[in-house]
Coordinates of C-alpha atoms in Angstrom, one line a residue:
X140 CA 58.4 10.3 30.3
X141 CA 58.5 12.6 27.3
X142 CA 57.2 9.8 25.1
X143 CA 54.4 8.9 27.5
X144 CA 53.4 12.6 27.7
X145 CA 53.2 12.9 23.9
X146 CA 51.3 9.7 23.7
X147 CA 48.9 10.9 26.4
X148 CA 48.4 14.2 24.5
X149 CA 47.6 12.3 21.3
X150 CA 45.1 10.1 23.1
X151 CA 43.5 13.2 24.7
X152 CA 43.1 14.9 21.3
X153 CA 41.7 11.7 19.8
X154 CA 39.2 11.4 22.6
X155 CA 38.1 15.1 22.2
X156 CA 37.7 14.6 18.5
X157 CA 35.7 11.4 19.0
X158 CA 33.5 13.2 21.6
X159 CA 32.9 16.1 19.2
X160 CA 32.0 13.7 16.4
X161 CA 29.6 11.7 18.7
X162 CA 27.9 15.0 19.8
X163 CA 27.5 16.0 16.2
X164 CA 26.1 12.6 15.2
X165 CA 23.6 12.8 18.1
X166 CA 22.5 16.2 16.9
X167 CA 22.1 14.8 13.4
X168 CA 20.0 11.9 14.8
X169 CA 17.7 14.4 16.6
X170 CA 17.3 16.5 13.5
X171 CA 16.8 13.4 11.3
X172 CA 14.0 12.2 13.6
X173 CA 12.3 15.6 13.7
X174 CA 12.4 16.0 10.0
X175 CA 11.5 12.5 8.9
X176 CA 8.5 12.2 11.2
X177 CA 7.0 15.5 10.2
X178 CA 3.6 14.9 8.6
X179 CA 4.5 17.4 5.9
X180 CA 7.2 15.1 4.7
X181 CA 5.4 11.9 5.3
X182 CA 2.4 13.1 3.2
X183 CA 4.5 14.7 0.4
X184 CA 4.9 13.0 -2.9
X185 CA 8.7 13.0 -2.6
X186 CA 8.5 10.5 0.3
X187 CA 7.1 8.0 -2.3
X188 CA 4.5 6.9 0.2
X189 CA 1.7 7.9 -2.2
X190 CA 3.0 5.0 -4.4
X191 CA 2.3 2.3 -1.8
X192 CA -0.4 0.7 -3.9
X193 CA 2.1 0.2 -6.8
X194 CA 5.2 -0.7 -4.8
X195 CA 4.2 -2.5 -1.6
X196 CA 2.7 -5.7 -3.2
X197 CA 5.8 -6.3 -5.4
X198 CA 7.7 -8.7 -3.1
X199 CA 4.7 -11.1 -3.0
X200 CA 4.2 -10.9 -6.7
X201 CA 7.9 -11.5 -7.5
X202 CA 8.0 -14.4 -5.0
X203 CA 4.9 -16.0 -6.7
X204 CA 6.9 -16.3 -9.9
X205 CA 10.0 -17.5 -8.1
X206 CA 8.1 -20.1 -6.1
X207 CA 6.3 -21.7 -9.1
X208 CA 5.7 -25.4 -8.6
X209 CA 5.2 -25.2 -4.8
X210 CA 1.6 -24.8 -4.1
X211 CA 1.9 -23.8 -0.4
X212 CA 4.5 -21.1 -1.2
X213 CA 2.4 -19.6 -4.0
X214 CA -0.6 -19.4 -1.7
X215 CA 1.6 -17.7 0.9
X216 CA 3.1 -15.3 -1.6
X217 CA -0.3 -14.3 -2.9
X218 CA -1.7 -13.8 0.6
X219 CA 1.3 -11.7 1.5
X220 CA 0.7 -9.5 -1.7
X221 CA -2.9 -9.0 -0.7
X222 CA -2.0 -8.0 2.9
X223 CA 0.4 -5.5 1.5
X224 CA -2.2 -4.2 -1.0
X225 CA -4.6 -3.6 1.9
X226 CA -1.8 -2.0 3.9
X227 CA -1.3 0.5 1.2
X228 CA -4.7 2.0 2.1
X229 CA -3.4 3.0 5.6
X230 CA -2.8 6.7 6.2
X231 CA 0.6 7.9 5.1
X232 CA 0.9 10.8 7.6
X233 CA 1.8 8.6 10.6
X234 CA 4.4 6.0 11.5
X235 CA 2.3 3.2 12.9
X236 CA 1.4 2.0 9.3
X237 CA 5.2 1.6 8.7
X238 CA 5.5 -0.6 11.8
X239 CA 2.5 -2.7 10.7
X240 CA 4.0 -3.1 7.2
X241 CA 7.4 -4.1 8.6
X242 CA 5.7 -6.6 11.0
X243 CA 3.9 -8.1 8.0
X244 CA 7.2 -8.5 6.2
X245 CA 8.8 -10.0 9.3
X246 CA 6.1 -12.6 9.7
X247 CA 6.2 -13.5 5.9
X248 CA 10.0 -14.0 6.0
X249 CA 9.7 -16.3 9.0
X250 CA 7.0 -18.4 7.5
X251 CA 8.7 -18.5 4.1
X252 CA 12.0 -19.6 5.6
X253 CA 10.3 -22.7 7.1
X254 CA 8.5 -23.6 3.9
X255 CA 11.3 -22.9 1.4
X256 CA 14.9 -23.6 2.5
X257 CA 16.1 -23.4 -1.2
X258 CA 14.8 -22.3 -4.6
X259 CA 15.2 -19.2 -6.7
X260 CA 14.6 -16.8 -3.8
X261 CA 15.4 -19.0 -0.9
X262 CA 17.1 -17.1 1.9
X263 CA 17.4 -14.0 -0.2
X264 CA 13.8 -13.1 0.4
X265 CA 14.9 -11.0 3.4
X266 CA 17.0 -8.7 1.1
X267 CA 14.0 -8.5 -1.3
X268 CA 11.7 -7.3 1.4
X269 CA 14.2 -4.8 2.8
X270 CA 14.8 -3.2 -0.6
X271 CA 11.1 -3.2 -1.4
X272 CA 10.2 -1.4 1.8
X273 CA 13.0 1.2 1.3
X274 CA 11.9 1.8 -2.3
X275 CA 8.3 2.4 -1.1
X276 CA 9.4 5.0 1.4
X277 CA 8.8 3.0 4.6
X278 CA 10.5 4.8 7.5
X279 CA 14.0 3.7 8.5
X280 CA 12.9 2.9 12.1
X281 CA 10.6 0.3 10.7
X282 CA 13.4 -1.1 8.5
X283 CA 15.7 -1.2 11.5
X284 CA 13.1 -3.2 13.5
X285 CA 12.7 -5.6 10.6
X286 CA 16.5 -6.1 10.5
X287 CA 16.9 -6.5 14.2
X288 CA 14.0 -9.1 14.6
X289 CA 15.3 -11.1 11.6
X290 CA 18.9 -11.1 12.8
X291 CA 18.0 -12.0 16.4
X292 CA 15.6 -14.7 15.2
X293 CA 18.2 -16.3 13.0
X294 CA 18.9 -19.2 15.4
X295 CA 15.3 -20.2 15.3
X296 CA 15.0 -20.3 11.5
X297 CA 16.0 -23.2 9.3
X298 CA 17.4 -20.8 6.6
X299 CA 19.3 -18.4 8.7
X300 CA 20.5 -14.9 7.6
X301 CA 24.2 -15.1 6.7
X302 CA 26.7 -12.3 6.9
X303 CA 26.2 -11.2 3.2
X304 CA 22.5 -10.7 3.6
X305 CA 22.9 -8.8 6.9
X306 CA 25.6 -6.5 5.2
X307 CA 23.3 -5.9 2.2
X308 CA 20.4 -5.0 4.6
X309 CA 22.6 -2.7 6.6
X310 CA 23.7 -0.9 3.4
X311 CA 20.1 -0.4 2.3
X312 CA 19.2 0.8 5.9
X313 CA 22.0 3.4 5.9
X314 CA 21.3 4.7 2.4
X315 CA 17.6 4.9 3.2
X316 CA 18.3 6.9 6.4
X317 CA 20.7 9.4 4.6
X318 CA 18.4 9.9 1.6
X319 CA 15.3 10.1 3.8
X320 CA 17.0 12.9 5.9
X321 CA 18.2 14.8 2.8
X322 CA 14.7 14.8 1.2
X323 CA 12.9 15.6 4.4
X324 CA 15.3 18.5 5.0
X325 CA 14.6 19.9 1.5
X326 CA 10.8 19.6 2.1
X327 CA 11.3 21.4 5.5
X328 CA 13.2 24.2 3.8
X329 CA 10.4 24.6 1.2
X330 CA 8.0 25.4 4.0
X331 CA 6.2 22.1 4.0
X332 CA 5.3 22.3 0.4
X333 CA 5.5 19.3 -2.0
X334 CA 9.0 19.6 -3.4
X335 CA 9.3 19.0 -7.1
X336 CA 5.5 19.5 -7.7
X337 CA 5.1 23.1 -6.7
X338 CA 5.3 24.5 -10.2
X339 CA 2.4 22.3 -11.2
X340 CA 0.4 23.3 -8.1
X341 CA 0.0 19.6 -7.2
X342 CA -0.8 18.7 -3.6
X343 CA -1.2 15.4 -1.8
X344 CA -3.9 14.2 0.6
X345 CA -3.4 12.2 3.8
X346 CA -4.3 8.9 2.0
X347 CA -1.9 9.5 -0.9
X348 CA -4.4 11.1 -3.3
X349 CA -3.5 14.2 -5.2
X350 CA -5.4 17.3 -6.4
X351 CA -4.6 20.3 -8.6
X352 CA -5.1 23.8 -7.5
X353 CA -5.5 26.3 -10.4
X354 CA -3.3 29.3 -10.2
X355 CA -4.9 32.7 -9.4
X356 CA -4.6 35.4 -12.0
X357 CA -3.6 38.7 -10.7
X358 CA -4.8 41.6 -12.7
X359 CA -2.5 44.6 -13.1

């Protein structure tokens, strides 16, 4: 009985510790969502969303070089790059553009998997898209949707996602969520300013443009 009682006490302590950790994690999730969906963060230069024109079309351009020799794939890659270029003109202060960008990547991966079951990119195009969206500051929720749809749709695709690709995408997803939270927290603590650009008096507009505000001279 003494052994059973000790074991029960250990299990109770482990259960309480797990409950405490779960409660803290839920609190972290609520704070992460509040911070990373704040327009002040989404429109700040540190979110990298003002670089969409330079970063979003890259997967399509890289795929064009990788798919040389296959006319259909090159046309698909070029069309995808153009769609992403147009998507870069969407407002950066909301989340619905992120969903649209992730949906475009999902559709591209699906079509590409049917047209190219091998080659330089082959099935690794999913990882390329995931890393590209994360680098461009696309919200983690959109990345999660891309990963879930791709994983659940694996049985329908001729070139299915394997365990290595899913693990790589999960790694990118988690790193993006943690870094996104840390940067958004810093922006929030700075009072909604544009972290890292304050000394230059640089500010960003809703569409990613930037303007300079001259400092005011105070006479003594």
